[in-house]
Amino acid sequence: MSWSGWGDPAQARELPERIRALLRDLLGVRAPDAPAVPLEAVRLPAVALDGPVLDALAAVAGPGHVLTGHEARVRHTRGKSTLDLLRMRAGDGSDAPDAVVLPGSHDEVAELLRVCSEARVAVVPFGGGTSVVGGLAAARAGFAGVVALDLARLDRLRSVDAESMVAEFEPGVRAPEAERLLARRGLTLGHFPQSFEYATLGGFAAARSSGQASAGYGRFDDMVVGLTLATPVGTLDLGRAPKSAAGPDLRQLVLGSEGAFGVITSLRLRVRRAPAERRYEGWRFASFAAGSAAMRALAQEGPLPAVLRLSDETETMAGLAKPEAIGSGDSGCLMIAGYEGDSVAGQRAAVSEALSRLGGECLGPEPGQEWERGRFSAPYLRDSLLAAGATVETLETAGFWSNLPRLYDAVRLALLGALGAPLVMCHISHVYETGASLYFTVVTPQEADPVAQWERAKAAVNAAIVAAGGTVSHHHGVGRDHRTAYGAELGPAGVSVLAAVKARLDPAGILNPGVLIP
Ligand SMILES: Cc1cc2nc3c(=O)[nH]c(=O)nc-3n(C[C@H](O)[C@H](O)[C@H](O)COP(=O)(O)OP(=O)(O)OC[C@H]3O[C@@H](n4cnc5c(N)ncnc54)[C@H](O)[C@@H]3O)c2cc1C
């Protein structure tokens, strides 16, 4: 993984001329290309942990599994939001951990938490490092130092219960490896977020992730039937039946807890038979409103395909590489419908019949194939845009169907108000019977201080989402970036419950301080 950008540096993409033209002509981006500083030039604080603490950590995890070198610290600094990348590109490593510790078992994690509680060392659980909400930057104040607890060595498929269709994984397994291990048995999780290539199962659970095929397979939190959490005060082992009436479901306290309550060391996940066939195709609707109404009909009355997404007019035109048509209003909106199963013909016919009846025009397999080819590659483009002087970032929310148009308008207006004339694109990315999520992509010319520029825009959007009755995150989580708005969403009583749980499970407050709890 690139330390200052996304993914495999070998796959870095040059900006195509049509996108350079769009930046220049539509947005007025004029800045010359600005490369990231070299890795050696990233400025890190001196290692704050003293020898005895480092020795105590090494006594638990093994001497080779406590790293304090420059590169290891840089690679565990923050996550992959645009703010994170802007800071890293500029050589700002001020949030670097003092040490990276790689435990090899649940017992080692539990013991490390005990050692760190005693020494008042903050612990940041680190999965794939793809957080986009500031979930990996601990607040240092009041701590002897900060440790990144990299879960990469906890990378095994422990067991498969083929009768119950449940697989038990360790948390550090990356998504592609999980799919490879399951594919050998003809199984799949069906969880394909855009961060698929690097994110881990533990991170998906800790941040309540949602994948591109959520209409067919559900969100990641729907897949978790059981889990183990190491905390400074002991172990929670939750989920002994598919459903239970034995009190509140404590699994739900752990899902979305972003390392603030404990470290997930094991996950029991519902799996499905791997589909023999996958087919994605495009549909055109006259407007976002018409496409959205069609999605609602499918979500409420069926049939529902495995993948269902709808771009608004602006995103449709940008995707079709016709920037001159943006804003012309006659582009229509592109919907991608995807079918997965042993044989998809019947499902496809039923959905197609419904979409035609609801006003859609079938565009055939080409747009679907193009979407499939590019489904994990957009983040590479972000790096090239940042280098070219444009800020590009994504943000997301969700709401009930009746409130979705208001939420859409509120986010757009907040972005326009904060940034002047940015390019704002949106798609409906996940649907439910009662509502859907909106996923926005924003492109704007960088100001002299692009970090302050985006912080201003993000604060405006968060406030607008809360005021418009949406949730501050559908699948990215809370981290540091959404904490204040999350507090407004929860209200004082809700915040006090979270704080009480934190105080009980993590009395020394070492777990990911500054993240999640408002
Ligand atoms: C380009 C890009 C595309 C993305 N696309 C999507 C998408 O389509 N859908 C989506 O849902 N998200 C998406 N994300 C967000 C991100 O991938 C998810 O939040 C993912 O769940 C994080 O997984 P990770 O393993 O990288 O976790 P990390 O980023 O390492 O950690 C995320 C949070 O969980 C905590 N944590 C990690 N592991 C554990 C553990 N074992 N126990 C306790 N706490 C833990 C961390 O401390 C942190 O607070 C995207 C991110 C990027 C950069």
Coordinates of C-alpha atoms and ligand atoms in Angstrom, one line a residue:
M1 CA 0.0 0.0 0.0
S2 CA 1.3 3.4 -0.9
W3 CA 2.1 5.4 2.3
S4 CA 0.9 8.7 0.8
G5 CA -1.9 7.6 -1.4
W6 CA -4.0 4.6 -2.3
G7 CA -3.1 1.1 -3.2
D8 CA -0.3 -0.4 -5.2
P9 CA 2.0 2.4 -6.4
A10 CA 2.6 0.4 -9.6
Q11 CA -1.1 1.0 -10.5
A12 CA -0.9 4.8 -10.1
R13 CA -2.8 6.4 -12.9
E14 CA -1.9 9.4 -15.0
L15 CA -4.8 11.8 -15.4
P16 CA -6.3 11.4 -18.8
E17 CA -6.4 14.6 -20.9
R18 CA -10.2 14.8 -20.8
I19 CA -10.0 15.0 -17.0
R20 CA -7.3 17.6 -17.1
A21 CA -9.5 19.6 -19.4
L22 CA -12.4 19.2 -17.1
L23 CA -10.3 20.5 -14.1
R24 CA -9.1 23.4 -16.1
D25 CA -12.2 24.5 -18.0
L26 CA -15.0 23.6 -15.6
L27 CA -13.3 24.1 -12.2
G28 CA -10.4 26.5 -12.9
V29 CA -7.8 24.2 -11.5
R30 CA -4.5 25.9 -12.4
A31 CA -1.9 24.6 -9.9
P32 CA 1.1 22.8 -11.2
D33 CA 1.5 19.1 -10.3
A34 CA 2.7 18.9 -6.7
P35 CA 4.3 15.5 -5.8
A36 CA 4.4 14.0 -2.3
V37 CA 7.5 14.5 -0.2
P38 CA 9.8 11.4 -0.1
L39 CA 9.0 8.9 2.7
E40 CA 12.3 9.7 4.4
A41 CA 11.3 13.4 4.6
V42 CA 8.1 12.8 6.6
R43 CA 8.5 14.6 9.9
L44 CA 7.8 12.4 12.9
P45 CA 7.8 13.2 16.6
A46 CA 10.6 11.5 18.6
V47 CA 9.6 8.1 20.0
A48 CA 8.0 8.9 23.3
L49 CA 8.0 5.4 24.8
D50 CA 10.9 4.6 27.1
G51 CA 13.0 1.4 27.0
P52 CA 11.2 -0.5 29.8
V53 CA 7.8 0.0 28.1
L54 CA 9.1 -1.1 24.7
D55 CA 10.7 -4.1 26.5
A56 CA 7.5 -5.0 28.2
L57 CA 5.6 -4.9 24.8
A58 CA 8.4 -7.0 23.2
A59 CA 8.1 -9.5 26.1
V60 CA 4.5 -10.2 25.1
A61 CA 4.6 -10.0 21.2
G62 CA 8.2 -11.0 20.6
P63 CA 11.1 -8.7 19.9
G64 CA 10.7 -8.9 16.2
H65 CA 7.1 -7.7 16.5
V66 CA 7.7 -4.3 18.1
L67 CA 8.8 -1.8 15.4
T68 CA 9.9 1.8 16.0
G69 CA 11.6 2.4 12.6
H70 CA 10.8 5.5 10.5
E71 CA 9.0 3.5 7.7
A72 CA 6.9 1.4 10.0
R73 CA 5.7 4.5 11.9
V74 CA 5.0 6.4 8.7
R75 CA 3.0 3.5 7.3
H76 CA 0.8 3.4 10.4
T77 CA 0.1 7.1 10.5
R78 CA -3.6 7.9 10.1
G79 CA -5.8 6.3 7.4
K80 CA -6.8 7.2 3.8
S81 CA -9.2 10.1 3.9
T82 CA -8.3 13.0 1.6
L83 CA -7.3 15.0 4.7
D84 CA -4.9 12.1 5.7
L85 CA -3.4 12.1 2.2
L86 CA -3.0 15.8 2.0
R87 CA -1.1 15.8 5.4
M88 CA 1.1 12.9 4.4
R89 CA 1.9 14.3 1.0
A90 CA 3.1 17.5 2.8
G91 CA 5.3 15.4 5.1
D92 CA 3.2 15.9 8.2
G93 CA 3.7 12.8 10.3
S94 CA 2.7 14.4 13.6
D95 CA 0.0 11.7 14.4
A96 CA 2.5 8.8 14.0
P97 CA 2.5 6.1 16.6
D98 CA 5.6 5.7 18.7
A99 CA 5.7 2.0 18.0
V100 CA 3.9 -0.6 15.9
V101 CA 3.1 -3.8 17.7
L102 CA 2.0 -7.0 15.9
P103 CA 0.4 -9.5 18.3
G104 CA 0.1 -13.2 17.3
S105 CA -2.9 -14.3 19.3
H106 CA -6.0 -13.3 21.4
D107 CA -4.0 -13.9 24.6
E108 CA -1.2 -11.6 23.4
V109 CA -3.7 -8.9 22.6
A110 CA -5.3 -9.2 26.0
E111 CA -1.8 -9.1 27.7
L112 CA -0.8 -6.1 25.6
L113 CA -3.9 -4.2 26.7
R114 CA -3.0 -4.9 30.3
V115 CA 0.6 -3.7 29.9
C116 CA -0.6 -0.5 28.0
S117 CA -3.3 0.2 30.6
E118 CA -0.7 0.0 33.4
A119 CA 1.8 2.2 31.5
R120 CA -0.9 4.6 30.2
V121 CA 0.0 3.9 26.6
A122 CA -2.8 4.7 24.0
V123 CA -3.6 1.7 21.7
V124 CA -4.9 2.1 18.2
P125 CA -6.1 -1.1 16.6
F126 CA -4.9 -1.1 13.0
G127 CA -6.5 -3.4 10.4
G128 CA -6.0 -2.4 6.7
G129 CA -5.5 1.3 7.6
T130 CA -8.2 2.4 5.1
S131 CA -10.3 4.4 7.6
V132 CA -11.6 7.6 5.9
V133 CA -12.9 9.3 9.1
G134 CA -9.8 9.8 11.2
G135 CA -10.3 6.5 13.0
L136 CA -6.5 5.8 13.3
A137 CA -5.2 9.0 14.8
A138 CA -5.2 8.8 18.6
A139 CA -5.3 11.9 20.8
R140 CA -1.9 11.8 22.6
A141 CA -2.5 14.2 25.4
G142 CA -2.2 12.6 28.9
F143 CA -0.6 9.4 27.6
A144 CA 3.0 8.1 27.8
G145 CA 2.8 7.3 24.1
V146 CA 0.8 5.7 21.3
V147 CA 1.0 2.2 19.9
A148 CA -0.5 1.0 16.7
L149 CA -1.7 -2.5 17.3
D150 CA -1.4 -4.0 13.8
L151 CA -3.5 -7.1 13.5
A152 CA -1.8 -8.5 10.3
R153 CA -0.5 -11.6 12.1
L154 CA -4.0 -12.6 13.1
D155 CA -4.7 -13.8 9.5
R156 CA -6.3 -17.2 9.7
L157 CA -9.5 -18.8 8.7
R158 CA -10.1 -20.8 11.9
S159 CA -13.0 -23.0 10.9
V160 CA -16.0 -23.4 8.6
D161 CA -19.3 -24.9 9.8
A162 CA -20.7 -25.8 6.4
E163 CA -24.0 -27.0 8.0
S164 CA -24.7 -23.7 9.6
M165 CA -22.9 -21.7 6.9
V166 CA -20.7 -19.9 9.4
A167 CA -17.0 -19.3 9.0
E168 CA -14.7 -18.2 11.9
F169 CA -11.9 -15.8 10.9
E170 CA -9.2 -13.9 12.7
P171 CA -9.6 -10.1 12.3
G172 CA -6.5 -9.3 10.3
V173 CA -7.6 -11.3 7.2
R174 CA -7.8 -8.9 4.3
A175 CA -11.0 -9.2 2.2
P176 CA -9.4 -10.7 -1.0
E177 CA -7.7 -13.4 1.2
A178 CA -11.0 -14.1 2.9
E179 CA -12.7 -14.6 -0.4
R180 CA -9.8 -16.8 -1.7
L181 CA -10.0 -19.0 1.4
L182 CA -13.8 -19.4 1.2
A183 CA -13.7 -19.9 -2.6
R184 CA -11.8 -23.2 -2.1
R185 CA -15.0 -24.4 -0.4
G186 CA -17.3 -22.9 -2.9
L187 CA -18.3 -20.1 -0.5
T188 CA -18.3 -16.3 -0.4
L189 CA -18.9 -13.5 2.1
G190 CA -20.2 -11.3 -0.7
H191 CA -18.6 -8.2 0.9
F192 CA -17.1 -6.0 -1.8
P193 CA -16.5 -2.4 -0.6
Q194 CA -14.4 -0.1 -2.8
S195 CA -11.6 -0.6 -0.3
F196 CA -11.8 -4.4 -0.8
E197 CA -8.2 -4.9 -1.8
Y198 CA -6.7 -3.7 1.5
A199 CA -9.3 -3.6 4.2
T200 CA -9.6 -6.3 6.9
L201 CA -12.5 -8.2 8.3
G202 CA -11.9 -6.7 11.8
G203 CA -12.0 -3.2 10.3
F204 CA -15.3 -4.0 8.5
A205 CA -16.9 -5.0 11.8
A206 CA -15.3 -2.2 13.8
A207 CA -16.5 0.4 11.3
R208 CA -19.8 -1.2 10.2
S209 CA -18.8 -1.4 6.6
S210 CA -21.2 -1.9 3.6
G211 CA -20.2 -3.4 0.3
Q212 CA -21.2 -2.8 -3.3
A213 CA -23.4 -5.9 -3.3
S214 CA -25.2 -5.1 -0.1
A215 CA -28.6 -5.4 -1.7
G216 CA -27.9 -9.1 -2.2
Y217 CA -25.6 -10.0 0.7
G218 CA -26.4 -7.4 3.3
R219 CA -24.1 -5.1 5.2
F220 CA -21.1 -6.5 7.0
D221 CA -22.8 -6.1 10.4
D222 CA -25.6 -8.3 9.1
M223 CA -23.0 -11.0 8.5
V224 CA -21.5 -11.1 12.0
V225 CA -23.2 -13.9 14.0
G226 CA -20.6 -13.9 16.7
L227 CA -17.4 -12.3 17.8
T228 CA -14.7 -12.1 20.5
L229 CA -13.5 -8.9 22.0
A230 CA -10.3 -8.5 24.1
T231 CA -10.7 -5.6 26.5
P232 CA -8.5 -4.3 29.3
V233 CA -11.0 -5.8 31.9
G234 CA -11.5 -9.2 30.2
T235 CA -12.9 -11.0 27.2
L236 CA -16.4 -10.7 25.7
D237 CA -17.5 -13.7 23.7
L238 CA -20.8 -12.9 22.0
G239 CA -23.3 -14.7 19.8
R240 CA -24.2 -18.3 20.5
A241 CA -27.3 -18.6 18.4
P242 CA -28.6 -17.0 15.2
K243 CA -31.1 -14.9 17.1
S244 CA -31.7 -14.6 20.8
A245 CA -34.1 -13.0 23.2
A246 CA -31.6 -13.1 26.1
G247 CA -31.4 -9.4 26.8
P248 CA -30.0 -6.7 24.6
D249 CA -27.6 -7.8 21.8
L250 CA -24.2 -6.8 23.0
R251 CA -22.7 -7.6 19.6
Q252 CA -24.3 -4.4 18.4
L253 CA -22.2 -2.5 21.0
V254 CA -19.0 -3.9 19.5
L255 CA -20.0 -3.4 15.8
G256 CA -19.1 0.1 15.0
S257 CA -17.0 0.6 18.2
E258 CA -13.9 1.5 16.2
G259 CA -11.4 0.1 18.6
A260 CA -12.7 2.3 21.5
F261 CA -14.1 -0.5 23.5
G262 CA -11.7 -3.4 22.8
V263 CA -9.9 -5.3 20.1
I264 CA -11.9 -7.8 18.0
T265 CA -9.9 -10.9 17.9
S266 CA -12.3 -13.3 16.2
L267 CA -15.4 -13.1 14.0
R268 CA -18.0 -15.7 13.2
L269 CA -19.5 -14.7 9.9
R270 CA -22.5 -15.9 7.9
V271 CA -21.3 -17.2 4.5
R272 CA -23.2 -18.0 1.2
R273 CA -22.6 -20.3 -1.7
A274 CA -20.4 -18.6 -4.2
P275 CA -22.4 -17.6 -7.3
A276 CA -21.7 -19.5 -10.5
E277 CA -22.8 -16.4 -12.5
R278 CA -22.5 -12.7 -12.1
R279 CA -24.0 -10.3 -14.5
Y280 CA -24.1 -6.5 -14.3
E281 CA -25.9 -4.2 -16.7
G282 CA -26.9 -0.5 -17.2
W283 CA -30.2 1.2 -17.2
R284 CA -31.1 4.8 -17.9
F285 CA -33.7 6.8 -16.1
A286 CA -34.9 10.3 -17.1
S287 CA -34.0 11.8 -13.8
F288 CA -32.6 11.0 -10.4
A289 CA -36.1 11.3 -8.9
A290 CA -37.5 8.7 -11.4
G291 CA -34.5 6.3 -10.9
S292 CA -34.8 6.7 -7.1
A293 CA -38.6 5.9 -7.2
A294 CA -37.8 2.7 -9.2
M295 CA -35.2 1.7 -6.6
R296 CA -37.6 2.2 -3.9
A297 CA -40.2 0.0 -5.7
L298 CA -37.6 -2.8 -6.0
A299 CA -36.5 -2.5 -2.4
Q300 CA -40.1 -2.5 -1.1
E301 CA -41.8 -4.9 -3.5
G302 CA -39.0 -6.8 -5.1
P303 CA -37.3 -8.4 -6.9
L304 CA -34.1 -6.9 -5.6
P305 CA -30.8 -7.5 -7.6
A306 CA -27.5 -8.1 -5.7
V307 CA -26.1 -4.8 -6.8
L308 CA -28.3 -1.7 -7.3
R309 CA -26.8 1.8 -7.7
L310 CA -28.0 5.0 -9.3
S311 CA -25.9 8.0 -10.3
D312 CA -27.4 11.5 -10.4
E313 CA -27.3 13.6 -13.5
T314 CA -23.8 15.1 -12.8
E315 CA -22.2 11.8 -11.9
T316 CA -23.7 10.2 -14.9
M317 CA -22.3 12.8 -17.2
A318 CA -18.8 12.8 -15.6
G319 CA -18.7 9.0 -15.9
L320 CA -19.7 9.2 -19.5
A321 CA -16.8 11.6 -20.1
K322 CA -19.0 14.3 -21.4
P323 CA -18.1 17.2 -19.1
E324 CA -19.6 19.7 -21.6
A325 CA -23.0 18.2 -20.9
I326 CA -22.8 18.6 -17.1
G327 CA -25.6 20.8 -15.9
S328 CA -27.4 20.5 -19.3
G329 CA -30.1 18.5 -17.6
D330 CA -30.7 16.1 -20.5
S331 CA -28.2 13.4 -19.5
G332 CA -30.5 11.1 -17.6
C333 CA -29.2 9.0 -14.8
L334 CA -27.3 5.7 -15.0
M335 CA -28.4 2.8 -12.9
I336 CA -26.3 -0.4 -12.5
A337 CA -28.2 -3.5 -11.7
G338 CA -26.2 -6.7 -10.9
Y339 CA -27.3 -10.3 -10.6
E340 CA -25.4 -13.0 -8.8
G341 CA -26.4 -16.7 -8.4
D342 CA -26.3 -20.1 -9.8
S343 CA -28.4 -19.0 -12.7
V344 CA -29.3 -15.4 -13.0
A345 CA -31.6 -15.4 -16.1
G346 CA -34.8 -15.6 -14.1
Q347 CA -33.8 -12.9 -11.6
R348 CA -32.7 -10.7 -14.4
A349 CA -35.9 -11.1 -16.4
A350 CA -38.0 -10.3 -13.4
V351 CA -36.0 -7.2 -12.4
S352 CA -35.9 -6.0 -16.1
E353 CA -39.6 -6.3 -16.4
A354 CA -40.1 -4.2 -13.3
L355 CA -37.5 -1.6 -14.2
S356 CA -39.0 -1.2 -17.7
R357 CA -42.5 -0.8 -16.2
L358 CA -41.0 1.9 -13.8
G359 CA -39.7 4.0 -16.7
G360 CA -36.2 2.6 -17.2
E361 CA -34.4 2.0 -20.5
C362 CA -32.1 -1.0 -20.7
L363 CA -28.6 0.0 -21.9
G364 CA -27.3 -3.6 -22.0
P365 CA -24.2 -5.2 -20.4
E366 CA -21.6 -2.6 -21.5
P367 CA -22.1 0.0 -18.7
G368 CA -22.3 -2.9 -16.2
Q369 CA -19.0 -4.4 -17.4
E370 CA -17.4 -1.0 -17.4
W371 CA -18.5 -0.5 -13.8
E372 CA -17.2 -4.0 -12.8
R373 CA -13.8 -3.3 -14.4
G374 CA -13.4 0.1 -12.6
R375 CA -15.1 -0.8 -9.3
F376 CA -11.9 -0.7 -7.3
S377 CA -9.8 1.7 -9.3
A378 CA -11.4 5.1 -8.6
P379 CA -9.3 5.7 -5.5
Y380 CA -6.1 5.7 -7.7
L381 CA -7.6 8.6 -9.6
R382 CA -7.9 10.6 -6.4
D383 CA -4.1 10.6 -5.9
S384 CA -3.6 12.0 -9.4
L385 CA -6.2 14.7 -8.8
L386 CA -4.6 15.7 -5.5
A387 CA -1.3 16.0 -7.3
A388 CA -2.8 18.1 -10.0
G389 CA -4.1 20.7 -7.5
A390 CA -7.7 19.5 -7.1
T391 CA -9.2 18.3 -3.8
V392 CA -11.4 15.3 -4.3
E393 CA -13.2 13.6 -1.4
T394 CA -16.2 11.4 -0.8
L395 CA -18.8 11.5 1.9
E396 CA -22.0 9.6 2.7
T397 CA -25.2 9.6 4.6
A398 CA -28.5 7.8 4.7
G399 CA -32.1 8.6 5.4
F400 CA -35.7 7.4 4.9
W401 CA -37.1 7.5 1.4
S402 CA -39.5 10.3 2.3
N403 CA -36.5 12.4 3.5
L404 CA -34.0 11.5 0.8
P405 CA -34.6 14.5 -1.5
R406 CA -34.2 17.0 1.4
L407 CA -31.0 15.3 2.5
Y408 CA -29.6 15.4 -1.1
D409 CA -30.4 19.1 -1.4
A410 CA -29.0 19.9 2.0
V411 CA -25.6 18.2 1.4
R412 CA -25.3 19.8 -2.0
L413 CA -26.1 23.3 -0.7
A414 CA -23.7 22.9 2.2
L415 CA -20.9 22.0 -0.3
L416 CA -21.7 24.8 -2.6
G417 CA -21.9 27.3 0.3
A418 CA -18.5 26.2 1.7
L419 CA -16.6 25.7 -1.5
G420 CA -18.0 28.1 -4.1
A421 CA -18.5 26.2 -7.3
P422 CA -17.3 22.6 -6.7
L423 CA -18.3 19.6 -8.9
V424 CA -20.7 17.6 -6.7
M425 CA -21.7 14.2 -7.8
C426 CA -23.9 11.7 -6.0
H427 CA -25.2 8.1 -6.2
I428 CA -27.6 6.0 -4.3
S429 CA -25.3 3.3 -3.1
H430 CA -27.3 1.0 -0.8
V431 CA -31.0 0.5 -0.6
Y432 CA -33.4 -0.8 2.1
E433 CA -37.2 -1.2 2.3
T434 CA -37.4 2.0 4.3
G435 CA -34.6 4.2 2.8
A436 CA -31.2 4.4 1.2
S437 CA -27.8 5.9 1.4
L438 CA -26.4 8.8 -0.6
Y439 CA -22.7 8.8 -1.6
F440 CA -21.2 12.1 -2.7
T441 CA -18.0 12.8 -4.5
V442 CA -16.7 16.4 -4.5
V443 CA -14.0 17.9 -6.7
T444 CA -12.8 21.5 -6.1
P445 CA -9.7 23.5 -6.8
Q446 CA -7.2 23.4 -3.9
E447 CA -6.9 26.7 -1.9
A448 CA -3.5 27.6 -0.3
D449 CA -4.4 25.6 2.7
P450 CA -6.4 22.6 1.3
V451 CA -6.7 21.0 4.8
A452 CA -8.4 24.0 6.3
Q453 CA -10.5 24.3 3.1
W454 CA -11.8 20.7 3.4
E455 CA -12.3 20.9 7.2
R456 CA -14.5 23.9 6.6
A457 CA -16.6 22.1 4.0
K458 CA -16.9 18.9 6.1
A459 CA -18.1 20.8 9.1
A460 CA -20.8 22.5 7.0
V461 CA -21.9 19.1 5.5
N462 CA -22.0 17.4 8.9
A463 CA -24.1 20.2 10.3
A464 CA -26.4 20.1 7.3
I465 CA -26.9 16.3 7.5
V466 CA -27.8 16.5 11.2
A467 CA -30.2 19.4 10.5
A468 CA -31.8 17.5 7.6
G469 CA -32.5 14.5 9.7
G470 CA -29.9 12.1 8.1
T471 CA -27.2 10.0 9.8
V472 CA -23.7 11.3 9.8
S473 CA -22.5 8.0 8.4
H474 CA -24.0 5.1 6.6
H475 CA -20.8 3.0 6.3
H476 CA -17.6 5.0 6.9
G477 CA -18.1 5.3 10.7
V478 CA -17.4 8.1 13.2
G479 CA -13.7 8.3 13.8
R480 CA -12.6 11.8 14.8
D481 CA -14.1 13.5 11.8
H482 CA -17.8 12.8 12.7
R483 CA -17.6 12.8 16.5
T484 CA -19.3 16.2 17.0
A485 CA -22.1 15.5 14.6
Y486 CA -22.5 12.0 16.0
G487 CA -23.0 13.6 19.4
A488 CA -25.7 15.8 18.0
E489 CA -27.3 12.7 16.4
L490 CA -27.2 10.7 19.7
G491 CA -28.2 13.4 22.1
P492 CA -26.8 13.8 25.7
A493 CA -28.4 10.6 27.1
G494 CA -27.0 8.5 24.2
V495 CA -23.5 10.1 24.6
S496 CA -23.5 9.3 28.3
V497 CA -24.4 5.6 27.7
L498 CA -21.4 5.3 25.3
A499 CA -19.1 7.1 27.7
A500 CA -20.3 4.7 30.5
V501 CA -19.5 1.6 28.4
K502 CA -16.1 3.0 27.5
A503 CA -15.3 3.7 31.2
R504 CA -16.4 0.2 32.2
L505 CA -14.5 -1.7 29.5
D506 CA -11.4 0.6 29.3
P507 CA -11.0 2.3 32.7
A508 CA -7.6 3.8 31.8
G509 CA -9.1 5.2 28.6
I510 CA -6.2 3.8 26.4
L511 CA -8.3 2.4 23.6
N512 CA -8.2 4.7 20.6
P513 CA -8.7 7.9 22.6
G514 CA -10.3 10.8 20.7
V515 CA -12.2 8.4 18.4
L516 CA -15.9 7.7 18.4
I517 CA -17.0 9.0 21.8
P518 CA -18.3 12.6 21.4
Ligands
LIG1 C1 -10.7 4.2 -1.3 C2 -11.6 3.8 -0.2 C3 -12.8 3.2 -0.5 C4 -13.7 2.8 0.6 N1 -14.8 2.2 0.2 C5 -15.6 1.8 1.2 C6 -16.9 1.1 0.9 O1 -17.2 0.9 -0.3 N2 -17.7 0.7 1.9 C7 -17.3 0.9 3.2 O2 -18.0 0.4 4.1 N3 -16.1 1.5 3.6 C8 -15.3 2.0 2.6 N4 -14.1 2.6 2.9 C9 -13.8 2.8 4.3 C10 -13.0 1.7 5.0 O3 -12.4 0.8 4.0 C11 -13.8 0.9 5.9 O4 -14.1 1.7 7.0 C12 -13.2 -0.4 6.5 O5 -14.2 -1.0 7.2 C13 -12.0 -0.2 7.3 O6 -11.3 -1.5 7.3 P1 -9.7 -1.5 7.7 O7 -9.4 -2.9 7.9 O8 -8.9 -0.8 6.8 O9 -9.8 -0.8 9.1 P2 -8.9 0.3 9.7 O10 -8.9 1.5 8.8 O11 -7.5 -0.2 10.0 O12 -9.6 0.6 11.0 C14 -10.9 1.2 11.0 C15 -11.3 1.5 12.5 O13 -11.6 0.3 13.1 C16 -10.7 0.0 14.2 N5 -10.3 -1.4 14.1 C17 -9.7 -2.0 13.0 N6 -9.5 -3.3 13.3 C18 -10.1 -3.5 14.5 C19 -10.2 -4.7 15.4 N7 -9.8 -5.9 15.0 N8 -10.8 -4.5 16.6 C20 -11.2 -3.3 17.0 N9 -11.1 -2.2 16.2 C21 -10.5 -2.3 15.0 C22 -9.5 1.0 14.0 O14 -8.9 1.4 15.2 C23 -10.3 2.2 13.3 O15 -10.9 3.0 14.2 C24 -13.3 3.0 1.9 C25 -12.0 3.6 2.2 C26 -11.2 4.0 1.2 C27 -9.9 4.6 1.5

